[in-house]
Short mmCIF file of C-alpha atoms and ligand atoms in Angstrom, two decimals:
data_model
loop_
_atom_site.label_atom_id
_atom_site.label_comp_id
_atom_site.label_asym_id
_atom_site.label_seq_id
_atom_site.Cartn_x
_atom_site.Cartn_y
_atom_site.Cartn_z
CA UNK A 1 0.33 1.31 9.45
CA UNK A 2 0.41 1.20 12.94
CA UNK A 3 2.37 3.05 15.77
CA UNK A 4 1.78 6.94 15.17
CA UNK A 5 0.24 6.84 19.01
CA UNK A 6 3.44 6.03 20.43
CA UNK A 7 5.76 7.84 18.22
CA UNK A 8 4.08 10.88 19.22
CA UNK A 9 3.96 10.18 22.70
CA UNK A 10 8.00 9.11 22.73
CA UNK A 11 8.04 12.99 21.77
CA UNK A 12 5.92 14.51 24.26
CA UNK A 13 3.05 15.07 22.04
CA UNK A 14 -0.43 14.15 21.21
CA UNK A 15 -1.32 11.22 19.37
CA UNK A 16 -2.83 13.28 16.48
CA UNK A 17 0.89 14.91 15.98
CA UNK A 18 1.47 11.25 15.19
CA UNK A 19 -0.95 10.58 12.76
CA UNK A 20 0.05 14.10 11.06
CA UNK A 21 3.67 12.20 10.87
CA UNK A 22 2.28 9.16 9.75
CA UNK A 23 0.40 10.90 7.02
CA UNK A 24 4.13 11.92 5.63
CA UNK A 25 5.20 8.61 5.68
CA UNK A 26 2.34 7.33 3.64
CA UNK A 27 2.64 9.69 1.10
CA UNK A 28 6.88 8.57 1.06
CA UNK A 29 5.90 4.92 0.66
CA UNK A 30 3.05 5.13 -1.76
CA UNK A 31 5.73 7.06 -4.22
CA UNK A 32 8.46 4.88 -3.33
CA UNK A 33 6.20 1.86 -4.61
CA UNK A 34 4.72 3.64 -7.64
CA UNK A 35 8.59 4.28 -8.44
CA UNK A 36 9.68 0.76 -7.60
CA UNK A 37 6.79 -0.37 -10.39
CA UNK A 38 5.07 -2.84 -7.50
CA UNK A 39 1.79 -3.40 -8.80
CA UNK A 40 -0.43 -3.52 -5.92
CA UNK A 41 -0.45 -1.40 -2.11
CA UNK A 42 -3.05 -1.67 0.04
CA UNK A 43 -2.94 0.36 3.11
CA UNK A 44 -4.99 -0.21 6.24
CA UNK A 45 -5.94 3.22 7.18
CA UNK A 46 -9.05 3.18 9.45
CA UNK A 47 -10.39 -0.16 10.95
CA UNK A 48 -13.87 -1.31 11.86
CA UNK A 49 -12.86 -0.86 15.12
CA UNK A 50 -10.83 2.13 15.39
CA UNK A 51 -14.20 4.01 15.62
CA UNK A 52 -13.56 3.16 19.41
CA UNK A 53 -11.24 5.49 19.91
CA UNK A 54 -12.03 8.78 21.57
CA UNK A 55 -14.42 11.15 20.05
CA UNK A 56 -11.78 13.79 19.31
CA UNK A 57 -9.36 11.12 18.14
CA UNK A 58 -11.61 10.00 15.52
CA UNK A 59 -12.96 13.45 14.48
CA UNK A 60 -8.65 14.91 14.23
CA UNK A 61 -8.75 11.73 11.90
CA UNK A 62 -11.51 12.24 9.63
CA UNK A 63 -10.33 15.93 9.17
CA UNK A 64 -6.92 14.41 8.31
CA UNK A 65 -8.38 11.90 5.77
CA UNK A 66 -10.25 14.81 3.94
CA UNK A 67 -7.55 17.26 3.91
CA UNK A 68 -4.78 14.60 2.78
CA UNK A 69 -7.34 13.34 0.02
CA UNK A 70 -8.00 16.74 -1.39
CA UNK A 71 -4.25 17.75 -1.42
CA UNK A 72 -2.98 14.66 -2.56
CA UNK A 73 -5.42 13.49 -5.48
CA UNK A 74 -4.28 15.44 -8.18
CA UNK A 75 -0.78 14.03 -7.78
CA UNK A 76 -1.87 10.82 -7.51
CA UNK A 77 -3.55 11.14 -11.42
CA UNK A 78 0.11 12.61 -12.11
CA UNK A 79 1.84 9.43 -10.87
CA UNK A 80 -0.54 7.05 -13.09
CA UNK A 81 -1.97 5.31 -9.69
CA UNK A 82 -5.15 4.33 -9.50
CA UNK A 83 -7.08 4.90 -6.01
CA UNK A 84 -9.96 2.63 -4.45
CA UNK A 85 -11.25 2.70 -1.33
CA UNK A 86 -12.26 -0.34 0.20
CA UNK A 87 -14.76 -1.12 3.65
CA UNK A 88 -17.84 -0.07 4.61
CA UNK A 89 -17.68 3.79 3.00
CA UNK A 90 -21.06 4.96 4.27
CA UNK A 91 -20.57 5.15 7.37
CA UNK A 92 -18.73 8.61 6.92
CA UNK A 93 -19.66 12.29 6.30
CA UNK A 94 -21.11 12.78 3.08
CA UNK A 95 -17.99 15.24 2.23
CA UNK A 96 -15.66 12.23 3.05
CA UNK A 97 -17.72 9.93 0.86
CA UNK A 98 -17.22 12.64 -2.59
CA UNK A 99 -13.86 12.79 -1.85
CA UNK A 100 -13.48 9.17 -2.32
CA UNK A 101 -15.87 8.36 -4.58
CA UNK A 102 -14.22 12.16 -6.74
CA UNK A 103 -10.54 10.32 -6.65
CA UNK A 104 -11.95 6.81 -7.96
CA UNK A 105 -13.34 8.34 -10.72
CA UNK A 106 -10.59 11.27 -11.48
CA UNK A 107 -8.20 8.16 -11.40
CA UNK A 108 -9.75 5.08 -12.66
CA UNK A 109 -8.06 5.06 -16.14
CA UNK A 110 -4.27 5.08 -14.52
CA UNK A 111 -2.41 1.83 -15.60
CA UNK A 112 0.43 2.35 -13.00
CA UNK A 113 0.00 1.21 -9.09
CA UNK A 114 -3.49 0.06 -8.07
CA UNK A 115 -3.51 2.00 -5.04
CA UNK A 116 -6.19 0.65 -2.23
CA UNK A 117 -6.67 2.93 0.81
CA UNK A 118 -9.01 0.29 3.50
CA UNK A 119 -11.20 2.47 5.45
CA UNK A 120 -14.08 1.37 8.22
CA UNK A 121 -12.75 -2.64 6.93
CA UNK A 122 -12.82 -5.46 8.44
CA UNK A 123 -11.61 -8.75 7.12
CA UNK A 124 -14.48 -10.84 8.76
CA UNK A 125 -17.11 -7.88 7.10
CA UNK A 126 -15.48 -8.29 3.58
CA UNK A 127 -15.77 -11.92 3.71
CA UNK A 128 -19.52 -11.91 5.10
CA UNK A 129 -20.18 -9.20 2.71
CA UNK A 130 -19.22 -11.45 -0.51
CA UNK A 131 -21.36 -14.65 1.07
CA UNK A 132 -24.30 -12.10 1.22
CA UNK A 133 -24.30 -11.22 -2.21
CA UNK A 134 -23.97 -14.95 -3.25
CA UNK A 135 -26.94 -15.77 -1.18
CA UNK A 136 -28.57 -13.04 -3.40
CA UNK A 137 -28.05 -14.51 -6.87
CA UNK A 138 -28.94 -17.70 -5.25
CA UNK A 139 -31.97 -16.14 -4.25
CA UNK A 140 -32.84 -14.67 -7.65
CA UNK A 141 -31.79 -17.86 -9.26
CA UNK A 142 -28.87 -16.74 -11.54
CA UNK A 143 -26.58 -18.91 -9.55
CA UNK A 144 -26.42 -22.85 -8.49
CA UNK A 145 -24.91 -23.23 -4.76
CA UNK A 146 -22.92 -26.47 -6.50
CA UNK A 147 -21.18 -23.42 -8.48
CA UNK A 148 -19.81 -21.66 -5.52
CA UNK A 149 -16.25 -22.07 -5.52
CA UNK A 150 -12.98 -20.02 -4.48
CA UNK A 151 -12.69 -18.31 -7.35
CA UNK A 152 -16.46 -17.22 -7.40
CA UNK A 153 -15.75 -15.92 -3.58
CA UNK A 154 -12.85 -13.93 -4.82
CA UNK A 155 -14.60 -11.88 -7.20
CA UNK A 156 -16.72 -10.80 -4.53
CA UNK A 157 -14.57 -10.00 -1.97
CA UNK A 158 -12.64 -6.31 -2.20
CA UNK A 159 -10.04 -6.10 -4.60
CA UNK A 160 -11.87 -8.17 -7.10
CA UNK A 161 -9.50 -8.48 -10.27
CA UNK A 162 -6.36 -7.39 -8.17
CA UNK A 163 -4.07 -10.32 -7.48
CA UNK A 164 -3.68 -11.25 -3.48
CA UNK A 165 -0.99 -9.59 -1.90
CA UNK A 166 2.76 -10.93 -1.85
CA UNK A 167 3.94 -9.19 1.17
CA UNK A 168 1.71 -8.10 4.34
CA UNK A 169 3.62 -5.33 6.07
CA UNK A 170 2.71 -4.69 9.66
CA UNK A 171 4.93 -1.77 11.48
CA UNK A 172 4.68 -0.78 15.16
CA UNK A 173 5.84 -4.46 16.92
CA UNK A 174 2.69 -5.96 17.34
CA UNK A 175 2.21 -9.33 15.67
CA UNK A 176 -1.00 -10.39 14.53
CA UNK A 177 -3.28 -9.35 11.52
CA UNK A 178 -6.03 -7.36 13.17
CA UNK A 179 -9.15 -8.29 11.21
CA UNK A 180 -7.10 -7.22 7.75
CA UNK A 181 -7.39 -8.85 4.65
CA UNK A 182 -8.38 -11.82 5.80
CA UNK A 183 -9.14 -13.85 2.79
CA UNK A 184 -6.45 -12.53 0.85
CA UNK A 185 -3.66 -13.43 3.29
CA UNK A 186 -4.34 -16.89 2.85
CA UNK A 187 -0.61 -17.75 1.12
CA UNK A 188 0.91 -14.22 1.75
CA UNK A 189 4.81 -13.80 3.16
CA UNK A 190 4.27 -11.88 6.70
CA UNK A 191 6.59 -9.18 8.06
CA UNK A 192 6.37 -7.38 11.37
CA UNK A 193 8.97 -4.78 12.36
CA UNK A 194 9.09 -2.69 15.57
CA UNK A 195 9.71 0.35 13.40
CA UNK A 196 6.84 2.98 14.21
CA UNK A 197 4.88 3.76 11.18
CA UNK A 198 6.02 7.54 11.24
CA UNK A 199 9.60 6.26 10.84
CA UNK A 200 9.00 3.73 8.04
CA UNK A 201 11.46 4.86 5.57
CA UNK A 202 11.67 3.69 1.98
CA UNK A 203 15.68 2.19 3.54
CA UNK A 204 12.80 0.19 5.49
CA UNK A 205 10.39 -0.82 2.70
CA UNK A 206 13.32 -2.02 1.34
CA UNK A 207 14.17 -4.15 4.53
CA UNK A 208 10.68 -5.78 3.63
CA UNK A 209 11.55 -6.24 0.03
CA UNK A 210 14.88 -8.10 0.99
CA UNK A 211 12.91 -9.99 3.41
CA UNK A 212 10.08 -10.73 0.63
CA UNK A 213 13.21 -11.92 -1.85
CA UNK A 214 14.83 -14.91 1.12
CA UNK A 215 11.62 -16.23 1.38
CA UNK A 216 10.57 -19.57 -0.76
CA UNK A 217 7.04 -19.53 -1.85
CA UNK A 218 5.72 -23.17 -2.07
CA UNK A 219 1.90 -23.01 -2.19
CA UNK A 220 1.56 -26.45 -0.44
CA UNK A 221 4.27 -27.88 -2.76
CA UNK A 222 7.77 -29.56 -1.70
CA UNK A 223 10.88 -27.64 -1.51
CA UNK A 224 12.45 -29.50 -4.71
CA UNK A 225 9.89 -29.20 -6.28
CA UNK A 226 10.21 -25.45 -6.34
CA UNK A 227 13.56 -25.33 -6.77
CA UNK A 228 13.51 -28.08 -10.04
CA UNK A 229 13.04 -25.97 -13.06
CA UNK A 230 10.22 -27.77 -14.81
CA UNK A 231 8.31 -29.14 -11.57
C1 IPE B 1 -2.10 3.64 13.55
O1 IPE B 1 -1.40 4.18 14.61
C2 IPE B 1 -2.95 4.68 12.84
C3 IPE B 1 -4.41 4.44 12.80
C4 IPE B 1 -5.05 3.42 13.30
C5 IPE B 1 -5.20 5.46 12.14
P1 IPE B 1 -1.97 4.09 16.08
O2 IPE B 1 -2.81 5.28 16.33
O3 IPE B 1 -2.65 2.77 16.29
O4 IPE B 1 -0.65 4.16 16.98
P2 IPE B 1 -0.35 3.43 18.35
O5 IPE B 1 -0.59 1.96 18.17
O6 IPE B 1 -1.27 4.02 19.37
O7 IPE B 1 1.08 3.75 18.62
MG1 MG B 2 -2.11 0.96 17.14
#
């Protein structure tokens, strides 16, 4: 979700104005999916590296996060989604932290959209953190090295039990993937649009959809092969 900086600036205001925006569009998109029936939506809210910005920045932020979650949560548990938060969670205020952890639990028996909000995540972390816990159960001997495959590694890394994601959605022009889901990515279709997050529309989730429905998924396997019923 990226570009609330500059659509707030294009307007003559502060950056926060734009994250205020941004919040709007969030909450427009996460009920457009949960409408739509799409299983998964996992939005990149806060990176490991966003706690960069300035002070005040971060702080306007954190307030936002905590205000959204408390207003939002009980809707959520209306709409049958399920919320999990995903990164390194204690590095925030303890209040932040029973928000989250209060929404897991208030929501964990919904059946509709799994709804994953990444906060303080890195890709590289999520992938180090799974090989560290490995290491561990090699350590206590309850697992064999030898036994270490992909699909052990996937039931480490976040969103364990979730399949990976079809569609990676990046808004605001730039094109790369910013420490995301790095692991997960590995056969996912990639969009990028110029749109500015606070302008993402569901008319433009629906762009990505279209785009998602052109594309042919091969996994390493030919063309015809894909195409041939019973390949
Ligand atoms: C993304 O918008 C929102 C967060 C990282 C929280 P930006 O704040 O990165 O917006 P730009 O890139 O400055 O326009
Ligand atoms: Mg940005």
């Amino acid at each position: 979700m990226d570009g609330n900086g500059r659509w707030a600036r294009q307007r003559g205001r502060q950056r926060t104005s734009g994250h205020q925006a941004g919040f709007q569009s969030t909450r427009d998109i996460v009920e457009a999916c949960a409408r739509q029936q799409i299983e998964a939506l996992t939005l990149f809210a806060f990176s490991s590296e966003n706690w960069n910005r300035p002070q005040k920045e971060v702080g306007l932020l954190m307030d936002l996060f905590l205000r959204a979650l408390k207003s939002e949560v009980s809707k959520l548990y209306d709409n049958n989604i399920r919320i999990r938060f995903i990164g390194e969670r204690t590095a925030f205020q303890a209040n932040l932290q029973d928000e989250m952890e209060r929404a897991e639990q208030l929501t964990r028996s919904n059946t509709g959209l799994n709804l994953a909000i990444a906060v303080n995540y890195g890709g590289r972390w999520d992938i180090v953190n799974a090989a560290r816990q490995l290491a561990v159960q090699v350590q206590e001997g309850t697992l064999v090295p030898g036994d270490i495959d992909t699909d052990t590694f996937s039931r480490h890394v976040s969103l364990a039990g979730i399949p990976d994601p079809d569609l990676f959605i990046r808004t605001g022009g730039e094109k790369r993937i910013s420490n995301y889901l790095l692991w997960h990515l590995a056969y996912t279709e990639l969009y990028f649009t110029d749109v500015l997050w606070p302008d993402f529309s569901e008319i433009e989730l629906h762009n990505a959809l279209n785009f998602y429905a052109g594309r042919q998924r091969r996994f390493g396997r030919t063309g015809e092969q894909v195409t041939e019923k019973h390949a």
